[in-house]
PDB file of C-alpha atoms in Angstrom:
ATOM      1  CA  MET O  14     176.009  95.542  38.377  1.00 47.00           C
ATOM      2  CA  THR O  15     173.953  93.137  40.457  1.00 53.00           C
ATOM      3  CA  THR O  16     170.583  94.274  41.647  1.00 58.00           C
ATOM      4  CA  ILE O  17     168.792  92.965  44.697  1.00 63.00           C
ATOM      5  CA  PRO O  18     165.538  91.361  43.583  1.00 65.00           C
ATOM      6  CA  THR O  19     162.348  92.830  44.933  1.00 81.00           C
ATOM      7  CA  ARG O  20     159.791  90.475  46.444  1.00 85.00           C
ATOM      8  CA  ALA O  21     156.288  90.447  45.083  1.00 85.00           C
ATOM      9  CA  LEU O  22     153.137  88.648  46.184  1.00 90.00           C
ATOM     10  CA  TRP O  23     150.531  88.111  43.483  1.00 91.00           C
ATOM     11  CA  ARG O  24     147.047  87.025  44.564  1.00 93.00           C
ATOM     12  CA  VAL O  25     145.068  84.989  42.043  1.00 92.00           C
ATOM     13  CA  LEU O  26     141.373  85.375  42.886  1.00 90.00           C
ATOM     14  CA  PRO O  27     138.216  84.060  41.213  1.00 88.00           C
ATOM     15  CA  GLU O  28     135.819  86.491  39.562  1.00 88.00           C
ATOM     16  CA  GLY O  29     132.792  84.361  40.392  1.00 85.00           C
ATOM     17  CA  LEU O  30     131.738  80.910  41.551  1.00 86.00           C
ATOM     18  CA  PRO O  31     132.119  77.664  39.578  1.00 84.00           C
ATOM     19  CA  GLY O  32     129.298  75.797  37.910  1.00 85.00           C
ATOM     20  CA  LEU O  33     128.528  72.083  38.252  1.00 86.00           C
ATOM     21  CA  LEU O  34     127.013  69.717  35.702  1.00 86.00           C
ATOM     22  CA  HIS O  35     123.873  67.850  36.884  1.00 87.00           C
ATOM     23  CA  ARG O  36     120.691  66.486  35.365  1.00 90.00           C
ATOM     24  CA  CYS O  37     117.985  69.102  35.758  1.00 93.00           C
ATOM     25  CA  PRO O  38     114.628  67.630  36.869  1.00 91.00           C
ATOM     26  CA  ARG O  39     112.636  70.319  35.027  1.00 94.00           C
ATOM     27  CA  CYS O  40     114.657  70.439  31.792  1.00 93.00           C
ATOM     28  CA  ASP O  41     115.177  66.641  31.902  1.00 92.00           C
ATOM     29  CA  THR O  42     118.683  67.031  30.511  1.00 92.00           C
ATOM     30  CA  PRO O  43     122.188  67.647  31.917  1.00 91.00           C
ATOM     31  CA  ARG O  44     122.623  71.378  32.606  1.00 91.00           C
ATOM     32  CA  THR O  45     125.097  73.699  34.271  1.00 89.00           C
ATOM     33  CA  PHE O  46     124.043  74.618  37.794  1.00 91.00           C
ATOM     34  CA  ARG O  47     125.452  77.885  39.180  1.00 90.00           C
ATOM     35  CA  CYS O  48     126.121  78.483  42.848  1.00 89.00           C
ATOM     36  CA  THR O  49     123.572  81.010  44.103  1.00 92.00           C
ATOM     37  CA  GLY O  50     125.851  82.258  46.855  1.00 91.00           C
ATOM     38  CA  ARG O  51     123.460  81.096  49.572  1.00 95.00           C
ATOM     39  CA  PHE O  52     123.294  78.386  52.207  1.00 96.00           C
ATOM     40  CA  ARG O  53     120.237  76.556  53.422  1.00 96.00           C
ATOM     41  CA  VAL O  54     120.326  75.644  57.118  1.00 95.00           C
ATOM     42  CA  ASN O  55     117.682  73.301  58.479  1.00 94.00           C
ATOM     43  CA  ALA O  56     117.232  72.054  62.051  1.00 91.00           C
ATOM     44  CA  ASN O  57     115.441  68.842  62.961  1.00 89.00           C
ATOM     45  CA  LYS O  58     115.292  68.307  66.729  1.00 87.00           C
ATOM     46  CA  ARG O  59     118.955  68.380  67.850  1.00 90.00           C
ATOM     47  CA  ARG O  60     120.499  67.911  64.396  1.00 94.00           C
ATOM     48  CA  LEU O  61     121.486  70.408  61.708  1.00 94.00           C
ATOM     49  CA  ASP O  62     121.666  70.078  57.949  1.00 95.00           C
ATOM     50  CA  VAL O  63     123.564  72.644  55.877  1.00 95.00           C
ATOM     51  CA  TRP O  64     123.507  72.805  52.090  1.00 95.00           C
ATOM     52  CA  LEU O  65     125.021  75.037  49.442  1.00 94.00           C
ATOM     53  CA  ILE O  66     122.320  76.041  46.937  1.00 95.00           C
ATOM     54  CA  TYR O  67     122.852  75.761  43.160  1.00 93.00           C
ATOM     55  CA  SER O  68     120.352  76.703  40.433  1.00 94.00           C
ATOM     56  CA  CYS O  69     119.905  75.621  36.803  1.00 94.00           C
ATOM     57  CA  GLU O  70     121.082  78.278  34.354  1.00 92.00           C
ATOM     58  CA  VAL O  71     118.052  77.683  32.110  1.00 94.00           C
ATOM     59  CA  CYS O  72     114.987  77.117  34.302  1.00 95.00           C
ATOM     60  CA  LYS O  73     116.312  78.166  37.756  1.00 94.00           C
ATOM     61  CA  ALA O  74     115.442  74.792  39.373  1.00 94.00           C
ATOM     62  CA  THR O  75     117.483  74.417  42.570  1.00 94.00           C
ATOM     63  CA  ARG O  76     119.829  71.684  43.684  1.00 92.00           C
ATOM     64  CA  LEU O  77     121.265  71.354  47.188  1.00 92.00           C
ATOM     65  CA  ARG O  78     124.868  70.268  47.680  1.00 91.00           C
ATOM     66  CA  PRO O  79     125.332  68.855  51.208  1.00 91.00           C
ATOM     67  CA  VAL O  80     127.859  70.603  53.434  1.00 92.00           C
ATOM     68  CA  HIS O  81     126.837  69.005  56.782  1.00 93.00           C
ATOM     69  CA  GLU O  82     124.211  66.338  57.305  1.00 94.00           C
ATOM     70  CA  ARG O  83     122.689  65.478  60.701  1.00 94.00           C
ATOM     71  CA  ILE O  84     125.419  67.239  62.654  1.00 94.00           C
ATOM     72  CA  ARG O  85     124.973  68.144  66.307  1.00 92.00           C
ATOM     73  CA  PRO O  86     125.063  71.928  66.881  1.00 87.00           C
ATOM     74  CA  GLU O  87     127.866  71.602  69.446  1.00 90.00           C
ATOM     75  CA  ASP O  88     130.043  69.833  66.821  1.00 92.00           C
ATOM     76  CA  LEU O  89     129.934  72.941  64.637  1.00 92.00           C
ATOM     77  CA  ALA O  90     132.102  75.953  65.494  1.00 93.00           C
ATOM     78  CA  PRO O  91     129.908  78.936  66.512  1.00 93.00           C
ATOM     79  CA  GLU O  92     131.615  81.274  64.032  1.00 95.00           C
ATOM     80  CA  ARG O  93     131.136  78.765  61.204  1.00 94.00           C
ATOM     81  CA  TYR O  94     127.436  78.470  62.089  1.00 93.00           C
ATOM     82  CA  ARG O  95     127.093  82.279  61.926  1.00 94.00           C
ATOM     83  CA  GLN O  96     128.806  82.254  58.503  1.00 96.00           C
ATOM     84  CA  TYR O  97     126.188  79.801  57.241  1.00 95.00           C
ATOM     85  CA  LEU O  98     123.325  81.898  58.609  1.00 94.00           C
ATOM     86  CA  ARG O  99     124.555  85.149  57.063  1.00 96.00           C
ATOM     87  CA  ASN O 100     125.605  83.554  53.722  1.00 96.00           C
ATOM     88  CA  ASP O 101     129.226  84.604  54.177  1.00 95.00           C
ATOM     89  CA  LEU O 102     130.928  84.921  50.761  1.00 92.00           C
ATOM     90  CA  GLY O 103     134.275  83.677  52.100  1.00 90.00           C
ATOM     91  CA  ALA O 104     132.702  80.457  53.396  1.00 92.00           C
ATOM     92  CA  ILE O 105     130.751  80.031  50.151  1.00 93.00           C
ATOM     93  CA  ARG O 106     133.898  80.392  48.023  1.00 90.00           C
ATOM     94  CA  GLU O 107     135.825  78.043  50.299  1.00 88.00           C
ATOM     95  CA  LEU O 108     133.169  75.320  49.928  1.00 90.00           C
ATOM     96  CA  ALA O 109     132.450  75.913  46.229  1.00 87.00           C
ATOM     97  CA  PHE O 110     136.145  75.484  45.363  1.00 84.00           C
ATOM     98  CA  GLU O 111     136.702  72.706  47.924  1.00 80.00           C
ATOM     99  CA  PRO O 112     138.969  69.854  46.762  1.00 67.00           C
ATOM    100  CA  GLY O 113     137.151  66.582  46.276  1.00 63.00           C
ATOM    101  CA  THR O 114     133.925  68.137  45.006  1.00 63.00           C
ATOM    102  CA  GLN O 115     132.582  67.320  41.583  1.00 61.00           C
ATOM    103  CA  PRO O 116     134.712  68.811  38.786  1.00 60.00           C
ATOM    104  CA  HIS O 117     133.644  72.261  37.705  1.00 63.00           C
ATOM    105  CA  VAL O 118     132.211  72.434  34.191  1.00 70.00           C
ATOM    106  CA  ASP O 119     132.459  76.137  33.801  1.00 68.00           C
ATOM    107  CA  PRO O 120     135.258  77.566  35.936  1.00 73.00           C
ATOM    108  CA  PRO O 121     134.916  81.287  36.645  1.00 79.00           C
ATOM    109  CA  GLY O 122     137.278  83.935  35.383  1.00 84.00           C
ATOM    110  CA  PHE O 123     140.071  85.199  37.598  1.00 90.00           C
ATOM    111  CA  ARG O 124     142.042  88.337  38.348  1.00 91.00           C
ATOM    112  CA  VAL O 125     145.624  88.828  39.513  1.00 91.00           C
ATOM    113  CA  GLU O 126     146.272  91.431  42.218  1.00 91.00           C
ATOM    114  CA  GLY O 127     149.592  92.891  43.325  1.00 88.00           C
ATOM    115  CA  VAL O 128     151.232  93.103  39.889  1.00 83.00           C
ATOM    116  CA  ARG O 129     153.448  96.093  39.201  1.00 77.00           C
ATOM    117  CA  THR O 130     155.679  97.066  36.293  1.00 71.00           C
ATOM    118  CA  LEU O 131     159.400  96.411  36.671  1.00 66.00           C
ATOM    119  CA  ARG O 132     162.010  99.019  35.803  1.00 66.00           C
ATOM    120  CA  PRO O 133     164.718  98.086  33.262  1.00 62.00           C
ATOM    121  CA  GLN O 134     167.206  95.540  34.636  1.00 65.00           C
ATOM    122  CA  GLU O 135     165.042  94.979  37.752  1.00 74.00           C
ATOM    123  CA  HIS O 136     164.369  91.461  39.040  1.00 82.00           C
ATOM    124  CA  ALA O 137     161.446  90.288  41.148  1.00 84.00           C
ATOM    125  CA  GLU O 138     160.990  87.134  43.193  1.00 88.00           C
ATOM    126  CA  VAL O 139     157.284  86.455  42.731  1.00 89.00           C
ATOM    127  CA  ARG O 140     155.203  84.217  44.980  1.00 92.00           C
ATOM    128  CA  LEU O 141     151.677  83.263  43.952  1.00 92.00           C
ATOM    129  CA  LEU O 142     148.941  83.195  46.570  1.00 92.00           C
ATOM    130  CA  VAL O 143     146.003  81.093  45.342  1.00 90.00           C
ATOM    131  CA  PRO O 144     143.508  80.763  48.224  1.00 88.00           C
ATOM    132  CA  TYR O 145     140.999  78.719  46.178  1.00 85.00           C
ATOM    133  CA  ARG O 146     141.517  75.699  43.945  1.00 82.00           C
ATOM    134  CA  LEU O 147     141.222  77.270  40.520  1.00 82.00           C
ATOM    135  CA  GLN O 148     141.287  75.141  37.391  1.00 81.00           C
ATOM    136  CA  VAL O 149     143.429  77.464  35.311  1.00 87.00           C
ATOM    137  CA  ARG O 150     146.830  76.953  33.745  1.00 90.00           C
ATOM    138  CA  LEU O 151     149.825  78.926  34.977  1.00 92.00           C
ATOM    139  CA  ASP O 152     150.500  80.379  31.527  1.00 92.00           C
ATOM    140  CA  ARG O 153     147.013  81.979  31.453  1.00 92.00           C
ATOM    141  CA  VAL O 154     147.653  83.604  34.846  1.00 92.00           C
ATOM    142  CA  LEU O 155     151.044  84.941  33.772  1.00 91.00           C
ATOM    143  CA  CYS O 156     149.724  86.208  30.423  1.00 91.00           C
ATOM    144  CA  GLN O 157     147.019  88.179  32.203  1.00 90.00           C
ATOM    145  CA  ALA O 158     149.418  89.514  34.845  1.00 88.00           C
ATOM    146  CA  LEU O 159     152.135  90.505  32.373  1.00 87.00           C
ATOM    147  CA  GLY O 160     149.777  91.656  29.610  1.00 88.00           C
ATOM    148  CA  CYS O 161     151.287  89.432  26.943  1.00 89.00           C
ATOM    149  CA  SER O 162     150.283  86.555  24.666  1.00 91.00           C
ATOM    150  CA  ARG O 163     151.209  82.916  25.229  1.00 91.00           C
ATOM    151  CA  SER O 164     153.761  83.004  22.428  1.00 92.00           C
ATOM    152  CA  GLN O 165     155.406  86.083  24.002  1.00 91.00           C
ATOM    153  CA  LEU O 166     155.458  84.254  27.322  1.00 90.00           C
ATOM    154  CA  GLN O 167     157.161  81.251  25.681  1.00 90.00           C
ATOM    155  CA  ARG O 168     159.816  83.577  24.249  1.00 90.00           C
ATOM    156  CA  GLN O 169     160.404  85.103  27.711  1.00 88.00           C
ATOM    157  CA  VAL O 170     160.975  81.592  29.104  1.00 89.00           C
ATOM    158  CA  ALA O 171     163.371  80.778  26.254  1.00 89.00           C
ATOM    159  CA  ARG O 172     165.330  84.020  26.911  1.00 88.00           C
ATOM    160  CA  GLY O 173     165.546  83.237  30.631  1.00 87.00           C
ATOM    161  CA  GLU O 174     163.381  86.134  31.772  1.00 87.00           C
ATOM    162  CA  LEU O 175     161.181  83.712  33.733  1.00 88.00           C
ATOM    163  CA  SER O 176     162.653  80.990  35.952  1.00 88.00           C
ATOM    164  CA  LEU O 177     160.019  78.471  34.819  1.00 89.00           C
ATOM    165  CA  THR O 178     159.991  75.629  32.316  1.00 88.00           C
ATOM    166  CA  ARG O 179     157.495  75.188  29.489  1.00 88.00           C
ATOM    167  CA  ALA O 180     156.107  72.122  31.253  1.00 90.00           C
ATOM    168  CA  GLN O 181     155.426  74.166  34.408  1.00 91.00           C
ATOM    169  CA  LEU O 182     153.483  76.717  32.354  1.00 91.00           C
ATOM    170  CA  ARG O 183     151.023  74.032  31.194  1.00 91.00           C
ATOM    171  CA  ARG O 184     150.192  72.870  34.737  1.00 92.00           C
ATOM    172  CA  PRO O 185     147.385  74.267  36.909  1.00 89.00           C
ATOM    173  CA  VAL O 186     148.312  77.229  39.074  1.00 90.00           C
ATOM    174  CA  LYS O 187     149.284  76.225  42.634  1.00 90.00           C
ATOM    175  CA  ASP O 188     149.369  78.147  45.880  1.00 91.00           C
ATOM    176  CA  GLY O 189     152.884  79.089  46.998  1.00 92.00           C
ATOM    177  CA  LEU O 190     154.572  78.758  43.585  1.00 91.00           C
ATOM    178  CA  GLN O 191     157.679  80.953  43.409  1.00 92.00           C
ATOM    179  CA  PHE O 192     159.623  82.130  40.382  1.00 89.00           C
ATOM    180  CA  VAL O 193     161.984  84.908  39.347  1.00 88.00           C
ATOM    181  CA  LEU O 194     160.907  87.509  36.805  1.00 85.00           C
ATOM    182  CA  ARG O 195     163.756  89.386  35.118  1.00 81.00           C
ATOM    183  CA  HIS O 196     163.039  92.556  33.163  1.00 67.00           C
ATOM    184  CA  GLN O 197     165.499  92.912  30.328  1.00 56.00           C
ATOM    185  CA  ALA O 198     166.321  96.284  28.792  1.00 47.00           C
ATOM    186  CA  GLU O 199     164.845  96.648  25.333  1.00 46.00           C
ATOM    187  CA  THR O 200     167.446  96.093  22.640  1.00 39.00           C
ATOM    188  CA  GLU O 201     167.153  97.934  19.347  1.00 32.00           C
TER     189      GLU O 201
END
């Protein structure tokens, strides 16, 4: 009997904000700087500067990461400007995980939303939604979502329960990735 696969959307979301490695002026050594979750907006005549604020994990010295430098207010969307002024978490996450920024030394944890248990012989076409660039391997995401170990996940791939290859499991998780998850009946 052929079953119609159900469609599932799993959201992979960060638990926090990433850290960056910089030389701390107070500690006089390279340290991890954590994003404080705040912007600094400064106006000088008709120009705006916007920074994302990071602080040293040890001594709390601050470091500013430029977002906009010497931009005219009319070149900035009004809603974006309001996000900077109210320290909008969505804008902070978007900029903290922005491609092209310095590599993250200490990536935050993550959670997977939208996962549900399959009934025996049920299939699901799963699509991953990853709104931020997370530096985490696909196998870690699937192990957390399915509640299994990496070796169990490898066995599921070998049995054909996951439409992925072992090489795909070792790559970073990408937005829009689709695969089929087949739940096999337990054999005794």
